[in-house]
Coordinates of C-alpha atoms in Angstrom, one line a residue:
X73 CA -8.6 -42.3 44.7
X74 CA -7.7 -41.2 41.1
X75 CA -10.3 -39.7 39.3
X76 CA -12.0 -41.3 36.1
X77 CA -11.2 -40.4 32.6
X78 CA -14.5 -38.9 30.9
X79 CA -13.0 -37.9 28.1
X80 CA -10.4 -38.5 25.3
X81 CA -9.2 -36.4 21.9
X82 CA -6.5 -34.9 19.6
X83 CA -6.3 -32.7 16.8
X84 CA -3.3 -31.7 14.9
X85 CA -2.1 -28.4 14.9
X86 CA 0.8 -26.5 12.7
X87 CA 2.6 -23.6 12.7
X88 CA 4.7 -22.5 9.2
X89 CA 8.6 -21.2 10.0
X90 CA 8.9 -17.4 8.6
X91 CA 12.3 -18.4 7.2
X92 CA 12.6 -22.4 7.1
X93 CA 15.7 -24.3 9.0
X94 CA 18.9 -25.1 7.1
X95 CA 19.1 -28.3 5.7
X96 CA 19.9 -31.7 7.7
X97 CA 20.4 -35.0 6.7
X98 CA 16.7 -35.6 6.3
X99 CA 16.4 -32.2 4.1
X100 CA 14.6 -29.0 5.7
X101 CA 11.4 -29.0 7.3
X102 CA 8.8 -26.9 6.1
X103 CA 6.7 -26.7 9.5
X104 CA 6.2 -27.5 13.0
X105 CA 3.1 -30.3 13.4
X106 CA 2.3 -31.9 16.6
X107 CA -0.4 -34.0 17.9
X108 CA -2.4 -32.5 21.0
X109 CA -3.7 -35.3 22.6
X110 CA -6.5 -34.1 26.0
X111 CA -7.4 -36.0 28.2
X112 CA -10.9 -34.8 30.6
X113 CA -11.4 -36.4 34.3
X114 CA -14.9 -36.4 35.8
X115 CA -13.7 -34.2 38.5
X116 CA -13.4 -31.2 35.8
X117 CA -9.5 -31.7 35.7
X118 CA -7.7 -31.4 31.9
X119 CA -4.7 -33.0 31.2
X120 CA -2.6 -32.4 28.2
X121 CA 0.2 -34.5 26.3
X122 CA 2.0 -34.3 22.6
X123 CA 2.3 -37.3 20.5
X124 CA 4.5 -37.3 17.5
X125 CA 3.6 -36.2 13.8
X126 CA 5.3 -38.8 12.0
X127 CA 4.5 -38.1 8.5
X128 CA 0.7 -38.6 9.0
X129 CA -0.1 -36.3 12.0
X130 CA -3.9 -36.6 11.1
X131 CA -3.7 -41.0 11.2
X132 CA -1.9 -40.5 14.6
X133 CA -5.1 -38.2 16.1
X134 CA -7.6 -40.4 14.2
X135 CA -6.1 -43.4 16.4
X136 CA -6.7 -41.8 19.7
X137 CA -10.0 -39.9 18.5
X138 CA -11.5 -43.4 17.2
X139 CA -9.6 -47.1 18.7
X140 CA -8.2 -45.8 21.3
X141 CA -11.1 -44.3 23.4
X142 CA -12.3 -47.9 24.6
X143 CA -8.6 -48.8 25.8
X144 CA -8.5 -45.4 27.9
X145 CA -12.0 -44.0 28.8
X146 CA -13.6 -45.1 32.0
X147 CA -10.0 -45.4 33.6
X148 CA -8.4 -43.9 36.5
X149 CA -6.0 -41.3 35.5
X150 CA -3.6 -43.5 37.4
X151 CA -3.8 -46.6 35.0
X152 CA -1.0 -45.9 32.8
X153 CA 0.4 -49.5 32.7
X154 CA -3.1 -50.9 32.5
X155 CA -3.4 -48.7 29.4
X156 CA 0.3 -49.6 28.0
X157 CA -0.4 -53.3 28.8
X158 CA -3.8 -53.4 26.6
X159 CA -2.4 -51.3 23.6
X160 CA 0.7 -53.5 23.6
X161 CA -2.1 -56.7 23.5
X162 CA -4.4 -55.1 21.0
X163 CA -2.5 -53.0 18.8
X164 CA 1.1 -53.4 19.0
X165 CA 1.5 -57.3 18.8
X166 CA -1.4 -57.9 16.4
X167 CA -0.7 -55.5 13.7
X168 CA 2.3 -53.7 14.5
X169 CA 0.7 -49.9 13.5
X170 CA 3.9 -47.6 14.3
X171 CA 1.2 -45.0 14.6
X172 CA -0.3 -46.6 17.9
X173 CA 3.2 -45.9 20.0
X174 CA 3.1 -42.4 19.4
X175 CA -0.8 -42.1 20.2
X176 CA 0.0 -43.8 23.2
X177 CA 2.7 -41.8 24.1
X178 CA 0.5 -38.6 23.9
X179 CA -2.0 -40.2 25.8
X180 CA 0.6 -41.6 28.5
X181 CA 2.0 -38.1 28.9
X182 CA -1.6 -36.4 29.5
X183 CA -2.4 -39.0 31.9
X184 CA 0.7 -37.8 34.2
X185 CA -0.4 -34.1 33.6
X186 CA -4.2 -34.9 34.5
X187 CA -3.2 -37.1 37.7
X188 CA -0.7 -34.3 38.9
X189 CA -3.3 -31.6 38.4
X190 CA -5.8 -33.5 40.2
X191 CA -3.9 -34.1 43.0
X192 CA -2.0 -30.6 43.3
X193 CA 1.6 -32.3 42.4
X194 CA 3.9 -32.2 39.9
X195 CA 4.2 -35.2 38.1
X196 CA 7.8 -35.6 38.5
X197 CA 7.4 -36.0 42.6
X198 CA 3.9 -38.2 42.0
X199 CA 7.2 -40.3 40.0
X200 CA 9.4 -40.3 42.9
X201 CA 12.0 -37.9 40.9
X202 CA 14.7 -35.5 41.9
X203 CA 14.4 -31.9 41.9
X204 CA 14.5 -31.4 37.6
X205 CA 17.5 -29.3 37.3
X206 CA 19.7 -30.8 34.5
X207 CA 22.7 -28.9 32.7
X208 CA 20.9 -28.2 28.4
X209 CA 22.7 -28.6 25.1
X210 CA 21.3 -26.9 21.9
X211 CA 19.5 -28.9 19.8
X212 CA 16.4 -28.7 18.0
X213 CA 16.7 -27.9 14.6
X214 CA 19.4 -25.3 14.9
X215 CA 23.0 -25.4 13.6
X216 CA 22.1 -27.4 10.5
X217 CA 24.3 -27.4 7.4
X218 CA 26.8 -24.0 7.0
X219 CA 30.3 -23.0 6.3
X220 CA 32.7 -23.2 9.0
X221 CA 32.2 -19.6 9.7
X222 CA 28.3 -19.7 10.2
X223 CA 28.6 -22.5 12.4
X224 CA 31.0 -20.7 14.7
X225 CA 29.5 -17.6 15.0
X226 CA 26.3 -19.6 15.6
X227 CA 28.2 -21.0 18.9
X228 CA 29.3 -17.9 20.0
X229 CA 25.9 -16.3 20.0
X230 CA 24.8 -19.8 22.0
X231 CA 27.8 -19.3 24.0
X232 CA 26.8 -15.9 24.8
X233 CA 23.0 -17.3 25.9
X234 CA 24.8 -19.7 28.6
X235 CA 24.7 -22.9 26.5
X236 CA 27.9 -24.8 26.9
X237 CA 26.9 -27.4 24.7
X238 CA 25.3 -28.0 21.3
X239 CA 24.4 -30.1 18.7
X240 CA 26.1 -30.0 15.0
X241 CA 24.7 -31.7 12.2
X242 CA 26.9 -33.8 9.4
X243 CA 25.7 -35.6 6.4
X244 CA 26.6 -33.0 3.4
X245 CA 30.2 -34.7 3.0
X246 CA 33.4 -35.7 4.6
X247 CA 35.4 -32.8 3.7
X248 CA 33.0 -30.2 5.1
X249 CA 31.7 -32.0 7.9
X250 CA 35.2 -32.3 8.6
X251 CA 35.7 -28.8 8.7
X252 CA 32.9 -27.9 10.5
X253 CA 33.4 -29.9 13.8
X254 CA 37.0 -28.9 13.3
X255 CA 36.5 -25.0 13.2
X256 CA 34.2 -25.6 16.5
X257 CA 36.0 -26.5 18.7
X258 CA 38.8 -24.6 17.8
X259 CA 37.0 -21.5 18.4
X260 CA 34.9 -22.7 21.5
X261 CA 37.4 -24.7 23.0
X262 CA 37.9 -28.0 24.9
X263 CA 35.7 -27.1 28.0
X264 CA 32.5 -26.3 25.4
X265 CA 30.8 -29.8 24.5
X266 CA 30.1 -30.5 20.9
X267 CA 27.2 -33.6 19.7
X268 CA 26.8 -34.5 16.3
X269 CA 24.1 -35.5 14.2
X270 CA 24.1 -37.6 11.1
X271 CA 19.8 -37.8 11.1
X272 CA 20.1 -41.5 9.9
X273 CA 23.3 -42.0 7.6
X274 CA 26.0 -40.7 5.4
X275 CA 27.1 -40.7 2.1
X276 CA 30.8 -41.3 2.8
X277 CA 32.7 -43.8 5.0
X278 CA 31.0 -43.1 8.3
X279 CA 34.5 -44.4 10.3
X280 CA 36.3 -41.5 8.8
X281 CA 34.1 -39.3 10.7
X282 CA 34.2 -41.1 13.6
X283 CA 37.7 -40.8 13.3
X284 CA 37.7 -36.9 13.2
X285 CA 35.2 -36.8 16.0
X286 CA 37.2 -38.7 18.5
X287 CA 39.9 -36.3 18.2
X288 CA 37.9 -33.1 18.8
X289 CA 36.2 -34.9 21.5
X290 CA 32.7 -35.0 20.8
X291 CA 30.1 -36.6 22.8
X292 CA 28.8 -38.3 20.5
X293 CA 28.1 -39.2 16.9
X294 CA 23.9 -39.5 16.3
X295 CA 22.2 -41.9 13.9
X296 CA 25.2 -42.3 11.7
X297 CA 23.2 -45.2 10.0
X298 CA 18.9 -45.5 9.6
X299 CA 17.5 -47.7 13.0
X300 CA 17.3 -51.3 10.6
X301 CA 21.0 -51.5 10.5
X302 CA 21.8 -52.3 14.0
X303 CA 24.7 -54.1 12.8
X304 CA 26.6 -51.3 11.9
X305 CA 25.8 -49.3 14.5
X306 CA 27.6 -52.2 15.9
X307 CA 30.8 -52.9 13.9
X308 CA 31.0 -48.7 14.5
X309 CA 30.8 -49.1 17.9
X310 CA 33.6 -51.4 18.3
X311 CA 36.1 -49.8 16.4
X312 CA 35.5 -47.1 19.7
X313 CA 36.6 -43.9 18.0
X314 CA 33.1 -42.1 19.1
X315 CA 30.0 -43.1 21.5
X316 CA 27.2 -43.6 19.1
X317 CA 23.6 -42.2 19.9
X318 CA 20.0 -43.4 18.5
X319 CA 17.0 -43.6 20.0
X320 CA 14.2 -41.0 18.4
X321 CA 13.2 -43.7 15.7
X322 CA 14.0 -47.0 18.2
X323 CA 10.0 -47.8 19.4
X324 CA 9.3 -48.9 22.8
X325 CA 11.1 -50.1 26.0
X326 CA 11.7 -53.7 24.0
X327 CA 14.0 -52.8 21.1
X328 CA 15.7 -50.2 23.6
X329 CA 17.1 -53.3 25.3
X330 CA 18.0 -54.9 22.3
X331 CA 20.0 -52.0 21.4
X332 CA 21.9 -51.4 24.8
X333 CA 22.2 -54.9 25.2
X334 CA 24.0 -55.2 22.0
X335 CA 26.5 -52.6 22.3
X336 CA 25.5 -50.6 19.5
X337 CA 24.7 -47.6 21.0
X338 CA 26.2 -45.7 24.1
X339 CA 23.7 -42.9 24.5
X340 CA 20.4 -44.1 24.7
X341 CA 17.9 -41.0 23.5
X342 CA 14.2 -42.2 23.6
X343 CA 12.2 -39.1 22.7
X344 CA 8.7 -39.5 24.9
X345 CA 6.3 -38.4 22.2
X346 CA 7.6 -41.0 20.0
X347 CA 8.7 -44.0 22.5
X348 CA 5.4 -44.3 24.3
X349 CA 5.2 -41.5 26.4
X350 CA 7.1 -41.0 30.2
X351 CA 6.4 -44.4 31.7
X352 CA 8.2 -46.1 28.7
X353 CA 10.7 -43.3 28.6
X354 CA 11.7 -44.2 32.1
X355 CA 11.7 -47.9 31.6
X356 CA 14.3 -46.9 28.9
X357 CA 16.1 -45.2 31.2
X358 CA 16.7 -47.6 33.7
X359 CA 17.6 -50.2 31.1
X360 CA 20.2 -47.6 30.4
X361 CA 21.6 -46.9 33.9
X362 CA 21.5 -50.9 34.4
X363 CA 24.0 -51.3 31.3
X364 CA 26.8 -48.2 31.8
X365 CA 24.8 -46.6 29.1
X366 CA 23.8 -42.5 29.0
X367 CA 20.3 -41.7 29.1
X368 CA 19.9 -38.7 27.0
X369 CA 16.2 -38.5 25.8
X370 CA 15.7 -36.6 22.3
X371 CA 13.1 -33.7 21.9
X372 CA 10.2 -33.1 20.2
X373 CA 8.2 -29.4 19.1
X374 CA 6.1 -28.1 22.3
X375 CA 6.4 -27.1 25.9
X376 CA 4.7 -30.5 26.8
X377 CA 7.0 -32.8 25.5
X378 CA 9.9 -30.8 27.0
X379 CA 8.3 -30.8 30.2
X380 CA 8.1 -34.4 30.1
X381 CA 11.4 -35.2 29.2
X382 CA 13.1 -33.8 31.8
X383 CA 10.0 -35.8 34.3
X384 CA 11.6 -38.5 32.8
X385 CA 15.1 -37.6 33.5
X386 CA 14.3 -36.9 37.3
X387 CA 12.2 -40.1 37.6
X388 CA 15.1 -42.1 36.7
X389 CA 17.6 -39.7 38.6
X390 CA 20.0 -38.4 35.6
X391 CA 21.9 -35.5 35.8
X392 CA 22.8 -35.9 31.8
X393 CA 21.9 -33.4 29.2
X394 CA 18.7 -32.1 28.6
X395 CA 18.0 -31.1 24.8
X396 CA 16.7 -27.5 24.6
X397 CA 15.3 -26.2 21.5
X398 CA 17.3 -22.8 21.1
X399 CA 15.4 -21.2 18.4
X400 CA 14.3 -17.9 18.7
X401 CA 10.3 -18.5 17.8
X402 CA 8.7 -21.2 19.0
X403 CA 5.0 -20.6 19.7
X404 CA 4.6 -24.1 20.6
X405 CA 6.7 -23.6 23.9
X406 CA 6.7 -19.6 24.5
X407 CA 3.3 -18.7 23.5
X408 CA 0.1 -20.3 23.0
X409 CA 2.0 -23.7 24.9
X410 CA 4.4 -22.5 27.8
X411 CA 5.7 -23.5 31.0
X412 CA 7.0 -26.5 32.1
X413 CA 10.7 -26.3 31.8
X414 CA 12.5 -22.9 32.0
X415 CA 15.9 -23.1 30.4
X416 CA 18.7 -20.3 31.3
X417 CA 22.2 -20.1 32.0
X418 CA 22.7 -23.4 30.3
X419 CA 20.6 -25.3 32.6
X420 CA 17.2 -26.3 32.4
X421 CA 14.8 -26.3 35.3
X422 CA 11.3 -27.4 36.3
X423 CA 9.4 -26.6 39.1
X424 CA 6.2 -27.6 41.8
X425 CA 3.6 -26.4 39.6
X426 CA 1.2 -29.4 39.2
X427 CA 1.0 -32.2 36.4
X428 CA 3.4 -31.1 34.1
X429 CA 2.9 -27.2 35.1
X430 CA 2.0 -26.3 31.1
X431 CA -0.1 -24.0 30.0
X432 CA -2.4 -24.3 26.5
X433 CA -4.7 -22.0 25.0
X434 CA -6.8 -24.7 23.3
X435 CA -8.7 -21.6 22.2
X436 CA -6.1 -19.4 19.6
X437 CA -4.2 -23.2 19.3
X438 CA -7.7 -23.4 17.3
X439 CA -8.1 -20.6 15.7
X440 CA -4.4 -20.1 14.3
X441 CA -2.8 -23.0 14.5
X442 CA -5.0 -25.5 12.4
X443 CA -3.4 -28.6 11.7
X444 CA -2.4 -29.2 7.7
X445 CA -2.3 -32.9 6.4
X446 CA 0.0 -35.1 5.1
X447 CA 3.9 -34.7 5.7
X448 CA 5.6 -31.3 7.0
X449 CA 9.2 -32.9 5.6
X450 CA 9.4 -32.4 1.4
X451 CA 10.9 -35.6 -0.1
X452 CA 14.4 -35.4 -0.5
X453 CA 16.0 -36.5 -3.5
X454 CA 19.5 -37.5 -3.4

C-alpha cells in the first residue's frame, strides 16, 4: 500500500538573469520565480513538484502552506483524484481562486514524484506511459524580439546544438514580424520547423500574419489573442491559414474541452504547473487525441516541471514536441534542480530513475535562491 502523507510545504524561490531576455509580447522578465511545493511520506520518502508563480508566487505557497494541508495530509501518496476532486468541491467551484489550480498542480506533481520514489518506479511507467523519448523544439524565453539577422544567427547556433525546431516570437509589428519568420526559414530551410508566439495578442490585424505564416509553413501561431476571446481564436481558426495554439493560461481539464471542442485551437499546450499538475495534464491530453487535436504541453522554469511534462506526454502516448528551454544558464534545471529529462541531439529523453528522477538541494535552494515578492514581469505600458 501507498504510504501516508505526513507532511506538506512550499516556499518560493528566485533567481535574477545576469543579462535579462529580449522582449516578448508580455515585455521582458526580470527573473525566474517558481513555487517548490514538498511533499513528506511517513516512510521517510520526499517528493518534490513546481507550481506556477503567477504574479503572486508568495499567495500561491501560502495556499498550500495554510488551506491546503487538510485537503492533502493524512492521504496516501496515491490519492491524487481524491485530492483533485475535493479542491475542485472546496476551492475551485466556491470561489473560483485561480491561485488554487496552480497549488494543486505543484502538489499533484510531488505526489507522482513521492509515490514513484517510494515504490522504486518512475512515475511515467507507475502511469502506464511509453518509453519518454520525444523529438524538442526551442522554446523558453529564447528568440524574443530582434532583427532578421539576430534571429537567424540565433537558429543557426540552435541548429548547430541539434534542435530542428524552435519557437519565434511576434507582437512588435506586422512589418517586422513579417520579416523575421520570413528570413527563417529562408536561411534554415523547409525541413527545420518554425512555432510562433504572439504571448496573448497583436497590435495589427492578426489574419495578416496568419497569412504570412501559412506560407512559410509554420506549425503554429500561439496565443494570437488573450484566453477570454475564444471567439476569435475561432473566426481565426476558420479562415485556416495557420493552426492556432493556447493552452498555458486555459485552467483545468474543463475549459480545455471547451476549447477543442470549439475548434478554436489546434494544438492544445496545457503547461502542468499551471493546469493542475500531470493528472489534469493527461486528461487534457486525451481530450486532445479524442478530437484530431496536437497535444503539445507548454513549459515552465525548473527540472521538475520538465520532467513532468514529458510523464505527461508518455502517459497519453504522444510522440509530438517537447518544449526545451535552450538557454544557456538555468540553475533551476542544471544545477541546484537537475535530472529528469536530458535533452540532446534535438530529442529529449527520460529515464528509469524513480518518481520523476529529479534532484534538489533544498539546502543552497535556501540559502541563494530566496524567493522575492510580488511580480517578476514589470508592467508594460503600451
Amino acid at each position: 500500500m501507498a504510504s501516508e502523507i505526513v507532511a506538506l510545504s512550499a516556499r518560493v524561490h528566485t533567481w535574477r538573469f545576469g543579462e535579462r531576455p529580449r522582449e516578448i509580447g508580455t515585455g521582458s522578465i526580470l527573473r525566474r520565480d517558481f513555487v517548490l511545493v514538498r511533499v513528506e511520506l511517513a516512510d521517510g520518502t520526499v517528493g518534490y513538484g513546481e507550481a506556477f508563480h503567477g504574479h503572486a508566487g508568495t499567495a500561491v505557497a501560502e495556499i498550500v502552506n495554510t488551506t491546503m494541508q487538510d485537503v492533502v495530509v493524512g492521504r496516501r501518496c496515491d490519492e491524487m483524484l481524491a485530492v483533485r476532486e475535493e479542491t475542485r468541491e472546496r476551492f475551485l467551484a466556491a470561489s473560483g481562486m485561480g491561485g488554487f489550480v496552480f497549488a494543486l498542480s505543484g502538489i499533484d506533481i510531488a505526489m507522482w514524484d513521492a509515490y514513484g520514489r517510494s515504490v522504486g518506479e518512475p512515475a511515467w511507467r507507475l502511469l502506464g506511459g511509453i518509453e519518454p523519448d520525444a523529438p524538442a523544439y526551442a522554446g523558453g524565453f529564447t528568440l524574443g524580439y530582434s532583427t532578421p539577422e539576430l534571429l537567424v544567427a540565433d537558429l543557426v547556433s540552435l541548429a548547430e546544438r541539434g534542435y530542428r525546431a524552435a519557437k519565434v516570437r511576434v507582437g512588435d509589428g506586422f512589418e517586422a514580424d513579417a520579416a523575421r519568420v520570413r528570413a527563417a526559414r529562408e536561411a534554415l530551410g523547409d525541413d527545420f520547423r518554425l512555432m510562433t508566439d504572439a504571448n496573448l495578442g497583436l497590435n495589427y490585424d492578426t489574419s495578416r500574419l496568419a497569412t504570412v505564416l501559412g506560407e512559410v509553413g509554420a506549425d503554429w501561431l500561439e496565443e494570437p489573442y488573450v484566453p477570454g476571446r475564444r471567439d476569435a481564436f475561432e473566426a481565426l481558426a476558420a479562415l485556416r491559414r495557420v493552426p492556432l495554439a493556447a493552452g498555458e493560461n486555459i485552467f483545468g481539464a474543463d475549459p480545455f474541452a471547451e476549447w477543442i471542442a470549439s475548434g478554436a485551437i489546434q494544438v492544445a499546450q496545457p503547461d502542468v504547473s499551471r493546469v493542475g499538475g500531470i493528472s489534469e495534464a493527461i486528461r487534457v491530453g486525451h481530450l486532445a487525441q479524442a478530437h484530431g487535436v496536437r497535444f503539445v504541453p507548454h513549459i515552465s522554469h525548473t527540472a521538475l516541471n520538465h520532467a513532468a511534462t514529458l510523464t505527461a506526454m508518455s502517459a497519453v502516448g504522444s510522440k509530438d514536441f517537447f518544449e526545451a528551454d535552450p538557454t544557456a544558464v538555468n540553475p533551476f534545471r542544471q544545477d541546484v534542480i537537475s535530472g529528469g529529462v536530458v535533452v540532446e541531439d534535438g530529442r529529449a529523453r527520460m529515464t528509469d530513475a524513480p518518481g520523476l528522477g529529479v534532484a534538489v538541494d533544498e539546502e543552497r535552494l535556501a540559502e541563494e535562491f530566496r524567493g522575492e515578492s510580488g511580480s517578476p514581469w514589470p508592467r508594460v505600458r503600451r
